[in-house]
PDB file of C-alpha atoms in Angstrom:
ATOM      1  CA  ASP A   1       0.000   0.000   0.000  1.00  0.00           C
ATOM      2  CA  GLY A   2       1.213   3.482  -0.783  1.00  0.00           C
ATOM      3  CA  GLY A   3       1.673   5.896   2.020  1.00  0.00           C
ATOM      4  CA  ILE A   4       3.866   8.334   3.860  1.00  0.00           C
ATOM      5  CA  THR A   5       6.081   7.255   6.734  1.00  0.00           C
ATOM      6  CA  GLN A   6       7.538   9.413   9.461  1.00  0.00           C
ATOM      7  CA  SER A   7      10.171   8.198  11.848  1.00  0.00           C
ATOM      8  CA  PRO A   8      10.771   8.032  14.683  1.00  0.00           C
ATOM      9  CA  LYS A   9       7.395   8.393  16.365  1.00  0.00           C
ATOM     10  CA  TYR A  10       8.974   9.837  19.520  1.00  0.00           C
ATOM     11  CA  LEU A  11      12.268  11.696  19.698  1.00  0.00           C
ATOM     12  CA  PHE A  12      14.124  13.218  22.595  1.00  0.00           C
ATOM     13  CA  ARG A  13      16.791  15.823  22.105  1.00  0.00           C
ATOM     14  CA  LYS A  14      19.181  17.511  24.458  1.00  0.00           C
ATOM     15  CA  GLU A  15      19.427  21.255  24.308  1.00  0.00           C
ATOM     16  CA  GLY A  16      22.051  22.409  21.820  1.00  0.00           C
ATOM     17  CA  GLN A  17      21.802  19.335  19.597  1.00  0.00           C
ATOM     18  CA  ASN A  18      20.596  19.102  16.035  1.00  0.00           C
ATOM     19  CA  VAL A  19      18.134  16.342  15.233  1.00  0.00           C
ATOM     20  CA  THR A  20      16.740  15.056  11.936  1.00  0.00           C
ATOM     21  CA  LEU A  21      13.196  13.822  11.388  1.00  0.00           C
ATOM     22  CA  SER A  22      12.603  11.409   8.540  1.00  0.00           C
ATOM     23  CA  CYS A  23       9.741  11.554   6.028  1.00  0.00           C
ATOM     24  CA  GLU A  24       9.410   9.082   3.149  1.00  0.00           C
ATOM     25  CA  GLN A  25       6.545   8.632   0.680  1.00  0.00           C
ATOM     26  CA  ASN A  26       5.881   6.088  -2.049  1.00  0.00           C
ATOM     27  CA  LEU A  27       2.834   7.834  -3.514  1.00  0.00           C
ATOM     28  CA  ASN A  28       4.784   9.386  -6.388  1.00  0.00           C
ATOM     29  CA  HIS A  29       3.712  12.797  -5.109  1.00  0.00           C
ATOM     30  CA  ASP A  30       5.695  15.777  -6.331  1.00  0.00           C
ATOM     31  CA  ALA A  31       5.097  18.047  -3.344  1.00  0.00           C
ATOM     32  CA  MET A  32       6.059  17.507   0.274  1.00  0.00           C
ATOM     33  CA  TYR A  33       5.477  19.626   3.364  1.00  0.00           C
ATOM     34  CA  TRP A  34       6.525  19.953   6.981  1.00  0.00           C
ATOM     35  CA  TYR A  35       4.166  21.321   9.612  1.00  0.00           C
ATOM     36  CA  ARG A  36       4.554  21.996  13.280  1.00  0.00           C
ATOM     37  CA  GLN A  37       1.624  21.532  15.664  1.00  0.00           C
ATOM     38  CA  ASP A  38       1.621  22.810  19.242  1.00  0.00           C
ATOM     39  CA  PRO A  39      -0.995  21.759  21.818  1.00  0.00           C
ATOM     40  CA  GLY A  40      -4.333  23.371  21.128  1.00  0.00           C
ATOM     41  CA  GLN A  41      -3.043  25.076  18.011  1.00  0.00           C
ATOM     42  CA  GLY A  42      -3.420  24.524  14.319  1.00  0.00           C
ATOM     43  CA  LEU A  43      -0.777  23.632  11.787  1.00  0.00           C
ATOM     44  CA  ARG A  44       2.062  25.994  10.978  1.00  0.00           C
ATOM     45  CA  LEU A  45       4.007  25.472   7.771  1.00  0.00           C
ATOM     46  CA  ILE A  46       7.767  25.136   8.197  1.00  0.00           C
ATOM     47  CA  TYR A  47       9.029  24.255   4.709  1.00  0.00           C
ATOM     48  CA  TYR A  48       7.628  22.839   1.514  1.00  0.00           C
ATOM     49  CA  SER A  49       9.002  21.433  -1.698  1.00  0.00           C
ATOM     50  CA  GLN A  50       7.256  21.051  -5.020  1.00  0.00           C
ATOM     51  CA  ILE A  51      10.116  19.457  -6.922  1.00  0.00           C
ATOM     52  CA  VAL A  52      13.377  17.657  -6.270  1.00  0.00           C
ATOM     53  CA  ASN A  53      16.301  19.918  -5.324  1.00  0.00           C
ATOM     54  CA  ASP A  54      14.017  22.850  -4.628  1.00  0.00           C
ATOM     55  CA  PHE A  55      12.194  23.978  -1.494  1.00  0.00           C
ATOM     56  CA  GLN A  56      10.666  27.124  -0.022  1.00  0.00           C
ATOM     57  CA  LYS A  57      10.356  28.545   3.450  1.00  0.00           C
ATOM     58  CA  GLY A  58       7.008  28.452   5.116  1.00  0.00           C
ATOM     59  CA  ASP A  59       5.745  30.682   7.897  1.00  0.00           C
ATOM     60  CA  ILE A  60       8.121  29.489  10.656  1.00  0.00           C
ATOM     61  CA  ALA A  61      11.316  28.317   8.914  1.00  0.00           C
ATOM     62  CA  GLU A  62      13.790  29.869  11.366  1.00  0.00           C
ATOM     63  CA  GLY A  63      15.791  27.220  13.195  1.00  0.00           C
ATOM     64  CA  TYR A  64      14.896  24.482  10.714  1.00  0.00           C
ATOM     65  CA  SER A  65      16.494  23.124   7.543  1.00  0.00           C
ATOM     66  CA  VAL A  66      15.403  20.647   4.874  1.00  0.00           C
ATOM     67  CA  SER A  67      16.708  18.874   1.809  1.00  0.00           C
ATOM     68  CA  ARG A  68      14.969  17.272  -1.173  1.00  0.00           C
ATOM     69  CA  GLU A  69      17.538  15.119  -2.924  1.00  0.00           C
ATOM     70  CA  LYS A  70      15.018  12.447  -3.867  1.00  0.00           C
ATOM     71  CA  LYS A  71      11.351  12.679  -4.781  1.00  0.00           C
ATOM     72  CA  GLU A  72      10.467  10.187  -2.063  1.00  0.00           C
ATOM     73  CA  SER A  73      12.288  11.828   0.832  1.00  0.00           C
ATOM     74  CA  PHE A  74      12.038  15.177   2.616  1.00  0.00           C
ATOM     75  CA  PRO A  75      13.988  15.127   5.909  1.00  0.00           C
ATOM     76  CA  LEU A  76      13.657  17.971   8.404  1.00  0.00           C
ATOM     77  CA  THR A  77      16.532  19.031  10.645  1.00  0.00           C
ATOM     78  CA  VAL A  78      15.680  20.869  13.836  1.00  0.00           C
ATOM     79  CA  THR A  79      18.783  22.862  14.647  1.00  0.00           C
ATOM     80  CA  SER A  80      20.034  24.224  17.948  1.00  0.00           C
ATOM     81  CA  ALA A  81      18.932  27.659  16.712  1.00  0.00           C
ATOM     82  CA  GLN A  82      15.296  26.658  17.170  1.00  0.00           C
ATOM     83  CA  LYS A  83      14.492  28.091  20.595  1.00  0.00           C
ATOM     84  CA  ASN A  84      11.372  26.100  21.370  1.00  0.00           C
ATOM     85  CA  PRO A  85      11.514  22.853  19.388  1.00  0.00           C
ATOM     86  CA  THR A  86       9.237  20.715  21.569  1.00  0.00           C
ATOM     87  CA  ALA A  87       6.206  20.020  19.372  1.00  0.00           C
ATOM     88  CA  PHE A  88       4.422  17.510  17.176  1.00  0.00           C
ATOM     89  CA  TYR A  89       5.808  17.502  13.629  1.00  0.00           C
ATOM     90  CA  LEU A  90       3.740  16.411  10.668  1.00  0.00           C
ATOM     91  CA  CYS A  91       4.922  15.625   7.171  1.00  0.00           C
ATOM     92  CA  ALA A  92       2.565  15.588   4.202  1.00  0.00           C
ATOM     93  CA  SER A  93       2.670  15.059   0.465  1.00  0.00           C
ATOM     94  CA  SER A  94       0.414  15.930  -2.448  1.00  0.00           C
ATOM     95  CA  ILE A  95       0.153  16.185  -6.195  1.00  0.00           C
ATOM     96  CA  VAL A  96       0.952  19.600  -7.601  1.00  0.00           C
ATOM     97  CA  PHE A  97      -0.873  19.707 -10.890  1.00  0.00           C
ATOM     98  CA  PRO A  98      -4.537  18.826 -11.595  1.00  0.00           C
ATOM     99  CA  GLY A  99      -5.553  15.935 -13.765  1.00  0.00           C
ATOM    100  CA  GLN A 100      -5.669  13.270 -11.101  1.00  0.00           C
ATOM    101  CA  GLU A 101      -8.439  12.485  -8.643  1.00  0.00           C
ATOM    102  CA  ASP A 102      -6.205  12.217  -5.630  1.00  0.00           C
ATOM    103  CA  TYR A 103      -6.382  15.739  -4.310  1.00  0.00           C
ATOM    104  CA  GLY A 104      -5.472  17.085  -0.937  1.00  0.00           C
ATOM    105  CA  TYR A 105      -2.665  16.091   1.347  1.00  0.00           C
ATOM    106  CA  THR A 106      -1.684  12.696   2.617  1.00  0.00           C
ATOM    107  CA  PHE A 107      -0.213  12.986   6.095  1.00  0.00           C
ATOM    108  CA  GLY A 108       2.259  10.901   7.984  1.00  0.00           C
ATOM    109  CA  SER A 109       1.519   9.816  11.538  1.00  0.00           C
ATOM    110  CA  GLY A 110       3.775  12.462  13.039  1.00  0.00           C
ATOM    111  CA  THR A 111       6.898  12.696  15.195  1.00  0.00           C
ATOM    112  CA  ARG A 112       6.687  14.039  18.728  1.00  0.00           C
ATOM    113  CA  LEU A 113       9.917  15.854  19.578  1.00  0.00           C
ATOM    114  CA  THR A 114      10.750  16.656  23.174  1.00  0.00           C
ATOM    115  CA  VAL A 115      13.739  18.645  24.352  1.00  0.00           C
ATOM    116  CA  VAL A 116      15.149  17.347  27.619  1.00  0.00           C
TER     117      VAL A 116
ATOM    118  CA  GLY B   1      -4.959  37.444   9.895  1.00  0.00           C
ATOM    119  CA  GLU B   2      -6.297  33.944   9.402  1.00  0.00           C
ATOM    120  CA  ASP B   3      -7.413  33.014   5.888  1.00  0.00           C
ATOM    121  CA  VAL B   4      -9.460  30.133   7.248  1.00  0.00           C
ATOM    122  CA  GLU B   5     -11.379  30.418  10.506  1.00  0.00           C
ATOM    123  CA  GLN B   6     -13.109  27.802  12.624  1.00  0.00           C
ATOM    124  CA  SER B   7     -14.691  27.715  16.022  1.00  0.00           C
ATOM    125  CA  LEU B   8     -12.352  25.988  18.462  1.00  0.00           C
ATOM    126  CA  PHE B   9     -14.672  23.650  20.332  1.00  0.00           C
ATOM    127  CA  LEU B  10     -17.899  21.703  19.867  1.00  0.00           C
ATOM    128  CA  SER B  11     -19.625  19.399  22.331  1.00  0.00           C
ATOM    129  CA  VAL B  12     -22.289  17.022  21.066  1.00  0.00           C
ATOM    130  CA  ARG B  13     -24.259  14.133  22.504  1.00  0.00           C
ATOM    131  CA  GLU B  14     -23.893  10.680  21.048  1.00  0.00           C
ATOM    132  CA  GLY B  15     -26.546  10.086  18.397  1.00  0.00           C
ATOM    133  CA  ASP B  16     -27.091  13.783  17.661  1.00  0.00           C
ATOM    134  CA  SER B  17     -25.867  15.568  14.534  1.00  0.00           C
ATOM    135  CA  SER B  18     -22.694  17.652  14.673  1.00  0.00           C
ATOM    136  CA  VAL B  19     -22.171  20.712  12.532  1.00  0.00           C
ATOM    137  CA  ILE B  20     -18.689  22.170  12.227  1.00  0.00           C
ATOM    138  CA  ASN B  21     -18.381  25.545  10.533  1.00  0.00           C
ATOM    139  CA  CYS B  22     -15.572  27.191   8.625  1.00  0.00           C
ATOM    140  CA  THR B  23     -15.181  30.524   6.858  1.00  0.00           C
ATOM    141  CA  TYR B  24     -12.517  31.453   4.346  1.00  0.00           C
ATOM    142  CA  THR B  25     -11.485  34.669   2.682  1.00  0.00           C
ATOM    143  CA  ASP B  26     -10.053  33.699  -0.696  1.00  0.00           C
ATOM    144  CA  SER B  27     -12.761  33.877  -3.360  1.00  0.00           C
ATOM    145  CA  SER B  28     -10.486  32.034  -5.787  1.00  0.00           C
ATOM    146  CA  SER B  29     -10.462  28.898  -3.639  1.00  0.00           C
ATOM    147  CA  THR B  30     -10.938  25.914  -5.884  1.00  0.00           C
ATOM    148  CA  TYR B  31     -11.047  22.956  -3.511  1.00  0.00           C
ATOM    149  CA  LEU B  32     -12.100  22.864   0.124  1.00  0.00           C
ATOM    150  CA  TYR B  33     -11.286  19.984   2.452  1.00  0.00           C
ATOM    151  CA  TRP B  34     -12.172  18.500   5.783  1.00  0.00           C
ATOM    152  CA  TYR B  35      -9.551  16.568   7.731  1.00  0.00           C
ATOM    153  CA  LYS B  36      -9.865  14.605  10.970  1.00  0.00           C
ATOM    154  CA  GLN B  37      -7.074  14.235  13.543  1.00  0.00           C
ATOM    155  CA  GLU B  38      -7.315  11.707  16.338  1.00  0.00           C
ATOM    156  CA  PRO B  39      -5.047  12.117  19.405  1.00  0.00           C
ATOM    157  CA  GLY B  40      -1.365  11.585  18.640  1.00  0.00           C
ATOM    158  CA  ALA B  41      -1.994  10.867  14.968  1.00  0.00           C
ATOM    159  CA  GLY B  42      -1.648  12.567  11.632  1.00  0.00           C
ATOM    160  CA  LEU B  43      -4.507  14.138   9.711  1.00  0.00           C
ATOM    161  CA  GLN B  44      -6.860  11.958   7.720  1.00  0.00           C
ATOM    162  CA  LEU B  45      -8.704  13.358   4.701  1.00  0.00           C
ATOM    163  CA  LEU B  46     -12.441  12.969   5.297  1.00  0.00           C
ATOM    164  CA  THR B  47     -13.875  14.618   2.246  1.00  0.00           C
ATOM    165  CA  TYR B  48     -13.412  17.472  -0.178  1.00  0.00           C
ATOM    166  CA  ILE B  49     -15.661  19.594  -2.346  1.00  0.00           C
ATOM    167  CA  PHE B  50     -15.055  21.464  -5.573  1.00  0.00           C
ATOM    168  CA  SER B  51     -15.901  25.146  -5.502  1.00  0.00           C
ATOM    169  CA  ASN B  52     -18.526  24.701  -8.229  1.00  0.00           C
ATOM    170  CA  MET B  53     -20.565  22.398  -5.964  1.00  0.00           C
ATOM    171  CA  ASP B  54     -23.033  23.370  -3.247  1.00  0.00           C
ATOM    172  CA  MET B  55     -23.265  20.081  -1.435  1.00  0.00           C
ATOM    173  CA  LYS B  56     -21.583  16.727  -1.202  1.00  0.00           C
ATOM    174  CA  GLN B  57     -22.807  13.741   0.773  1.00  0.00           C
ATOM    175  CA  ASP B  58     -20.765  10.716   1.758  1.00  0.00           C
ATOM    176  CA  GLN B  59     -22.473   8.297   4.147  1.00  0.00           C
ATOM    177  CA  ARG B  60     -22.808  10.145   7.490  1.00  0.00           C
ATOM    178  CA  LEU B  61     -20.952  13.209   6.215  1.00  0.00           C
ATOM    179  CA  THR B  62     -22.573  16.157   4.451  1.00  0.00           C
ATOM    180  CA  VAL B  63     -20.539  19.108   3.239  1.00  0.00           C
ATOM    181  CA  LEU B  64     -22.288  22.368   2.426  1.00  0.00           C
ATOM    182  CA  LEU B  65     -20.590  25.200   0.586  1.00  0.00           C
ATOM    183  CA  ASN B  66     -21.937  28.736   0.385  1.00  0.00           C
ATOM    184  CA  LYS B  67     -19.608  30.516  -2.020  1.00  0.00           C
ATOM    185  CA  LYS B  68     -21.340  33.853  -1.657  1.00  0.00           C
ATOM    186  CA  ASP B  69     -20.690  33.910   2.094  1.00  0.00           C
ATOM    187  CA  LYS B  70     -17.433  31.908   1.818  1.00  0.00           C
ATOM    188  CA  HIS B  71     -18.809  29.467   4.354  1.00  0.00           C
ATOM    189  CA  LEU B  72     -18.156  25.746   4.533  1.00  0.00           C
ATOM    190  CA  SER B  73     -19.762  23.320   6.941  1.00  0.00           C
ATOM    191  CA  LEU B  74     -19.414  19.651   7.799  1.00  0.00           C
ATOM    192  CA  ARG B  75     -22.397  17.796   9.215  1.00  0.00           C
ATOM    193  CA  ILE B  76     -21.880  14.439  10.872  1.00  0.00           C
ATOM    194  CA  ALA B  77     -25.104  12.502  11.284  1.00  0.00           C
ATOM    195  CA  ASP B  78     -25.636  10.122  14.219  1.00  0.00           C
ATOM    196  CA  THR B  79     -22.409  11.232  15.914  1.00  0.00           C
ATOM    197  CA  GLN B  80     -20.509   8.432  17.639  1.00  0.00           C
ATOM    198  CA  THR B  81     -17.823   8.485  20.345  1.00  0.00           C
ATOM    199  CA  GLY B  82     -15.313   7.537  17.644  1.00  0.00           C
ATOM    200  CA  ASP B  83     -16.020  10.876  15.996  1.00  0.00           C
ATOM    201  CA  SER B  84     -14.320  12.676  18.898  1.00  0.00           C
ATOM    202  CA  ALA B  85     -11.324  14.354  17.277  1.00  0.00           C
ATOM    203  CA  ILE B  86     -10.012  17.636  15.920  1.00  0.00           C
ATOM    204  CA  TYR B  87     -11.499  18.604  12.556  1.00  0.00           C
ATOM    205  CA  PHE B  88      -9.581  20.885  10.222  1.00  0.00           C
ATOM    206  CA  CYS B  89     -10.990  22.859   7.360  1.00  0.00           C
ATOM    207  CA  ALA B  90      -8.555  23.641   4.520  1.00  0.00           C
ATOM    208  CA  GLU B  91      -8.640  25.362   1.170  1.00  0.00           C
ATOM    209  CA  SER B  92      -6.343  25.584  -1.822  1.00  0.00           C
ATOM    210  CA  HIS B  93      -5.764  29.265  -2.281  1.00  0.00           C
ATOM    211  CA  ASP B  94      -2.700  29.488  -4.470  1.00  0.00           C
ATOM    212  CA  PRO B  95      -3.789  29.448  -8.135  1.00  0.00           C
ATOM    213  CA  ASP B  96      -0.268  28.486  -9.219  1.00  0.00           C
ATOM    214  CA  SER B  97      -0.066  25.483  -6.966  1.00  0.00           C
ATOM    215  CA  TRP B  98      -2.899  23.046  -6.502  1.00  0.00           C
ATOM    216  CA  GLY B  99      -1.012  21.278  -3.762  1.00  0.00           C
ATOM    217  CA  LYS B 100      -0.516  24.028  -1.205  1.00  0.00           C
ATOM    218  CA  LEU B 101      -3.311  24.228   1.341  1.00  0.00           C
ATOM    219  CA  GLN B 102      -4.270  26.784   3.975  1.00  0.00           C
ATOM    220  CA  PHE B 103      -5.578  25.201   7.178  1.00  0.00           C
ATOM    221  CA  GLY B 104      -7.873  26.525   9.859  1.00  0.00           C
ATOM    222  CA  ALA B 105      -6.896  26.171  13.514  1.00  0.00           C
ATOM    223  CA  GLY B 106      -9.098  23.109  13.980  1.00  0.00           C
ATOM    224  CA  THR B 107     -12.322  22.403  15.881  1.00  0.00           C
ATOM    225  CA  GLN B 108     -12.103  20.046  18.844  1.00  0.00           C
ATOM    226  CA  VAL B 109     -15.223  17.876  18.827  1.00  0.00           C
ATOM    227  CA  VAL B 110     -16.113  16.064  22.026  1.00  0.00           C
ATOM    228  CA  VAL B 111     -18.857  13.455  21.900  1.00  0.00           C
ATOM    229  CA  THR B 112     -20.540  12.711  25.217  1.00  0.00           C
ATOM    230  CA  PRO B 113     -22.578   9.574  25.970  1.00  0.00           C
TER     231      PRO B 113
END
């Protein structure tokens, strides 16, 4: 079955460390996205990519970095510059251009990052 | 300000109908979506509606779209305890990119016995 996989499900990080969250999809989707969700809040876009080797900043990109070397993969690095990294991180993918019936985003199951 | 707005909380009794409301500002929105998020999980696409439609029904779910008022609603008939979740409204607002969605803040629905 096609889908989008985030790993790990839970991640603990010490202050001052960088950490990388994995996101892999086998849906042949062109676009991929990273969102941050804080308790009781909606989704805030961190970065997105519509094509391999290209990505754009979202609304809260500071302290984060991404790469898109392969269509299937869009890892997110939470750097030590991110002052409040404890949150639930969601990855998603989608088609970019119309012509298919599979609209909207497909989401991964999320990674909960806690700074200790 | 927010491009997509939702009320934050809804309490409903088991067996009753739930109605979750959403307003959006972009008149060029082409697709509007409803997603469901259960605790500790990702978002699951429930349904979507094209902007040239007024209504879409899918089993217990009914989506109503009022383009004039830019108002979208999701009705869940015979609400069950398993329907307790956060529901997000979303719209595609970027005419150059069908993939990029704008989400509301989510409505927490609590179903009581």
